[in-house]
């Protein structure tokens, strides 16, 4: 019984270090297994109860995230600090790519799909790996991100 609760506490500490909800679900499942052990159920039922609680939590978390209409991480300004920042493009190459000076370094950038490849001021729409995805003009949400 104490083994389940000890491992649950370990996963809870790991959850606090990572900030995902998945390790929390594992910790809740382990706590359910510990509760089943405390109730005197066999090892098989302890494992089944832990798996059931973890899976129910996973399904609930998945449905909750789907209902929120997730914004992709690479274009979410609450996650990526660069979204909405301005850069100046002198000229695009024939593939819609360019090197821009941003935050003290040269970055690879490309024009967002469906946008005209014209020189001038652009804003960062998304970041994919080490490539900035640009759109012409200013960031539509706010002028305070510059």
mmCIF file of C-alpha atoms in Angstrom:
data_model
loop_
_atom_site.group_PDB
_atom_site.id
_atom_site.type_symbol
_atom_site.label_atom_id
_atom_site.label_comp_id
_atom_site.label_asym_id
_atom_site.label_seq_id
_atom_site.Cartn_x
_atom_site.Cartn_y
_atom_site.Cartn_z
ATOM 1 C CA UNK A 1 0.000 0.000 0.000
ATOM 2 C CA UNK A 2 2.689 2.510 0.969
ATOM 3 C CA UNK A 3 4.586 1.689 -2.203
ATOM 4 C CA UNK A 4 1.679 3.027 -4.321
ATOM 5 C CA UNK A 5 1.399 6.225 -2.321
ATOM 6 C CA UNK A 6 5.177 6.756 -2.362
ATOM 7 C CA UNK A 7 5.401 6.382 -6.132
ATOM 8 C CA UNK A 8 2.319 8.648 -6.485
ATOM 9 C CA UNK A 9 4.119 11.322 -4.459
ATOM 10 C CA UNK A 10 7.190 10.935 -6.685
ATOM 11 C CA UNK A 11 5.073 11.429 -9.829
ATOM 12 C CA UNK A 12 3.380 14.427 -8.218
ATOM 13 C CA UNK A 13 6.803 16.006 -7.633
ATOM 14 C CA UNK A 14 7.792 15.258 -11.228
ATOM 15 C CA UNK A 15 4.531 16.850 -12.373
ATOM 16 C CA UNK A 16 5.325 20.021 -10.493
ATOM 17 C CA UNK A 17 8.708 20.154 -12.236
ATOM 18 C CA UNK A 18 7.335 19.629 -15.761
ATOM 19 C CA UNK A 19 3.982 21.410 -15.721
ATOM 20 C CA UNK A 20 2.063 18.861 -17.798
ATOM 21 C CA UNK A 21 -1.119 17.228 -16.591
ATOM 22 C CA UNK A 22 -0.124 13.743 -17.729
ATOM 23 C CA UNK A 23 2.090 12.936 -14.768
ATOM 24 C CA UNK A 24 -0.675 14.206 -12.486
ATOM 25 C CA UNK A 25 -3.000 11.639 -14.048
ATOM 26 C CA UNK A 26 -0.436 8.913 -13.396
ATOM 27 C CA UNK A 27 -0.111 10.110 -9.774
ATOM 28 C CA UNK A 28 -3.903 9.965 -9.362
ATOM 29 C CA UNK A 29 -3.924 6.443 -10.791
ATOM 30 C CA UNK A 30 -1.178 5.381 -8.389
ATOM 31 C CA UNK A 31 -3.116 6.900 -5.488
ATOM 32 C CA UNK A 32 -6.173 4.913 -6.604
ATOM 33 C CA UNK A 33 -4.027 1.770 -6.592
ATOM 34 C CA UNK A 34 -2.885 2.633 -3.065
ATOM 35 C CA UNK A 35 -6.490 3.129 -1.995
ATOM 36 C CA UNK A 36 -7.384 -0.263 -3.485
ATOM 37 C CA UNK A 37 -4.484 -1.823 -1.559
ATOM 38 C CA UNK A 38 -5.703 -0.143 1.637
ATOM 39 C CA UNK A 39 -9.156 -1.629 0.999
ATOM 40 C CA UNK A 40 -7.545 -5.086 0.831
ATOM 41 C CA UNK A 41 -8.072 -5.766 -2.880
ATOM 42 C CA UNK A 42 -5.707 -8.083 -4.737
ATOM 43 C CA UNK A 43 -2.755 -6.822 -6.787
ATOM 44 C CA UNK A 44 -4.696 -7.319 -10.023
ATOM 45 C CA UNK A 45 -7.512 -5.033 -8.808
ATOM 46 C CA UNK A 46 -5.002 -2.504 -7.524
ATOM 47 C CA UNK A 47 -3.458 -2.270 -10.992
ATOM 48 C CA UNK A 48 -6.849 -2.207 -12.724
ATOM 49 C CA UNK A 49 -8.099 0.600 -10.475
ATOM 50 C CA UNK A 50 -4.970 2.660 -11.135
ATOM 51 C CA UNK A 51 -5.235 2.182 -14.878
ATOM 52 C CA UNK A 52 -8.948 3.005 -14.872
ATOM 53 C CA UNK A 53 -8.475 6.262 -12.967
ATOM 54 C CA UNK A 54 -5.561 7.297 -15.182
ATOM 55 C CA UNK A 55 -7.452 6.503 -18.397
ATOM 56 C CA UNK A 56 -10.627 8.290 -17.275
ATOM 57 C CA UNK A 57 -8.508 11.323 -16.421
ATOM 58 C CA UNK A 58 -6.763 11.149 -19.800
ATOM 59 C CA UNK A 59 -10.087 11.028 -21.660
ATOM 60 C CA UNK A 60 -11.438 13.943 -19.596
ATOM 61 C CA UNK A 61 -8.294 16.004 -20.235
ATOM 62 C CA UNK A 62 -8.410 15.228 -23.960
ATOM 63 C CA UNK A 63 -12.067 16.258 -24.228
ATOM 64 C CA UNK A 64 -11.442 19.437 -22.260
ATOM 65 C CA UNK A 65 -8.556 20.445 -24.510
ATOM 66 C CA UNK A 66 -10.606 19.716 -27.640
ATOM 67 C CA UNK A 67 -13.491 21.823 -26.355
ATOM 68 C CA UNK A 68 -11.161 24.807 -25.840
ATOM 69 C CA UNK A 69 -10.172 24.868 -29.515
ATOM 70 C CA UNK A 70 -6.419 24.751 -29.067
ATOM 71 C CA UNK A 71 -4.255 27.289 -30.845
ATOM 72 C CA UNK A 72 -1.144 25.593 -32.264
ATOM 73 C CA UNK A 73 1.779 26.240 -29.925
ATOM 74 C CA UNK A 74 4.045 27.673 -32.625
ATOM 75 C CA UNK A 75 1.563 30.516 -33.300
ATOM 76 C CA UNK A 76 0.286 31.102 -29.756
ATOM 77 C CA UNK A 77 1.487 34.490 -28.429
ATOM 78 C CA UNK A 78 0.980 33.274 -24.844
ATOM 79 C CA UNK A 79 3.589 30.563 -25.428
ATOM 80 C CA UNK A 80 6.039 32.019 -27.951
ATOM 81 C CA UNK A 81 7.317 35.483 -27.018
ATOM 82 C CA UNK A 82 8.233 36.304 -30.616
ATOM 83 C CA UNK A 83 4.688 36.252 -32.033
ATOM 84 C CA UNK A 84 3.695 39.718 -33.184
ATOM 85 C CA UNK A 85 7.195 41.196 -33.116
ATOM 86 C CA UNK A 86 8.267 43.263 -36.123
ATOM 87 C CA UNK A 87 11.103 42.584 -38.536
ATOM 88 C CA UNK A 88 12.180 44.361 -41.711
ATOM 89 C CA UNK A 89 12.529 42.386 -44.951
ATOM 90 C CA UNK A 90 14.715 43.905 -47.668
ATOM 91 C CA UNK A 91 13.999 41.330 -50.392
ATOM 92 C CA UNK A 92 12.641 37.767 -50.661
ATOM 93 C CA UNK A 93 14.313 35.019 -52.658
ATOM 94 C CA UNK A 94 12.427 33.043 -55.330
ATOM 95 C CA UNK A 95 11.307 30.455 -52.714
ATOM 96 C CA UNK A 96 9.719 33.020 -50.390
ATOM 97 C CA UNK A 97 12.577 32.819 -47.892
ATOM 98 C CA UNK A 98 14.891 35.425 -46.396
ATOM 99 C CA UNK A 99 17.435 36.008 -43.611
ATOM 100 C CA UNK A 100 16.312 38.702 -41.149
ATOM 101 C CA UNK A 101 18.118 40.355 -38.260
ATOM 102 C CA UNK A 102 16.070 39.795 -35.092
ATOM 103 C CA UNK A 103 17.037 39.793 -31.393
ATOM 104 C CA UNK A 104 20.695 40.338 -32.207
ATOM 105 C CA UNK A 105 21.057 37.463 -34.674
ATOM 106 C CA UNK A 106 20.288 36.461 -38.236
ATOM 107 C CA UNK A 107 17.228 34.215 -38.509
ATOM 108 C CA UNK A 108 15.830 32.166 -41.358
ATOM 109 C CA UNK A 109 12.353 33.320 -42.256
ATOM 110 C CA UNK A 110 9.710 32.498 -44.820
ATOM 111 C CA UNK A 111 6.490 34.119 -45.885
ATOM 112 C CA UNK A 112 3.268 32.616 -44.518
ATOM 113 C CA UNK A 113 1.161 30.630 -46.980
ATOM 114 C CA UNK A 114 -1.063 32.817 -49.119
ATOM 115 C CA UNK A 115 0.745 36.054 -48.256
ATOM 116 C CA UNK A 116 2.472 38.300 -50.796
ATOM 117 C CA UNK A 117 6.282 38.214 -50.719
ATOM 118 C CA UNK A 118 6.974 41.947 -50.664
ATOM 119 C CA UNK A 119 9.725 43.927 -48.925
ATOM 120 C CA UNK A 120 9.029 46.080 -45.892
ATOM 121 C CA UNK A 121 7.770 45.635 -42.343
ATOM 122 C CA UNK A 122 6.506 42.169 -41.401
ATOM 123 C CA UNK A 123 5.389 40.590 -38.149
ATOM 124 C CA UNK A 124 6.132 37.132 -36.840
ATOM 125 C CA UNK A 125 3.027 34.956 -37.205
ATOM 126 C CA UNK A 126 4.594 31.698 -35.977
ATOM 127 C CA UNK A 127 7.900 30.044 -35.174
ATOM 128 C CA UNK A 128 8.565 26.600 -36.644
ATOM 129 C CA UNK A 129 11.805 25.213 -35.296
ATOM 130 C CA UNK A 130 14.413 27.883 -36.071
ATOM 131 C CA UNK A 131 12.378 29.502 -38.859
ATOM 132 C CA UNK A 132 10.219 32.593 -38.415
ATOM 133 C CA UNK A 133 6.937 32.591 -40.332
ATOM 134 C CA UNK A 134 6.215 36.181 -41.437
ATOM 135 C CA UNK A 135 3.210 38.161 -42.603
ATOM 136 C CA UNK A 136 3.358 41.652 -44.100
ATOM 137 C CA UNK A 137 2.295 44.680 -42.065
ATOM 138 C CA UNK A 138 1.758 45.057 -38.330
ATOM 139 C CA UNK A 139 0.453 42.520 -35.850
ATOM 140 C CA UNK A 140 -3.357 42.863 -35.878
ATOM 141 C CA UNK A 141 -3.993 42.063 -32.199
ATOM 142 C CA UNK A 142 -2.075 44.929 -30.644
ATOM 143 C CA UNK A 143 0.461 47.619 -31.426
ATOM 144 C CA UNK A 144 2.085 47.187 -27.989
ATOM 145 C CA UNK A 145 4.103 44.041 -28.898
ATOM 146 C CA UNK A 146 6.820 46.012 -30.747
#
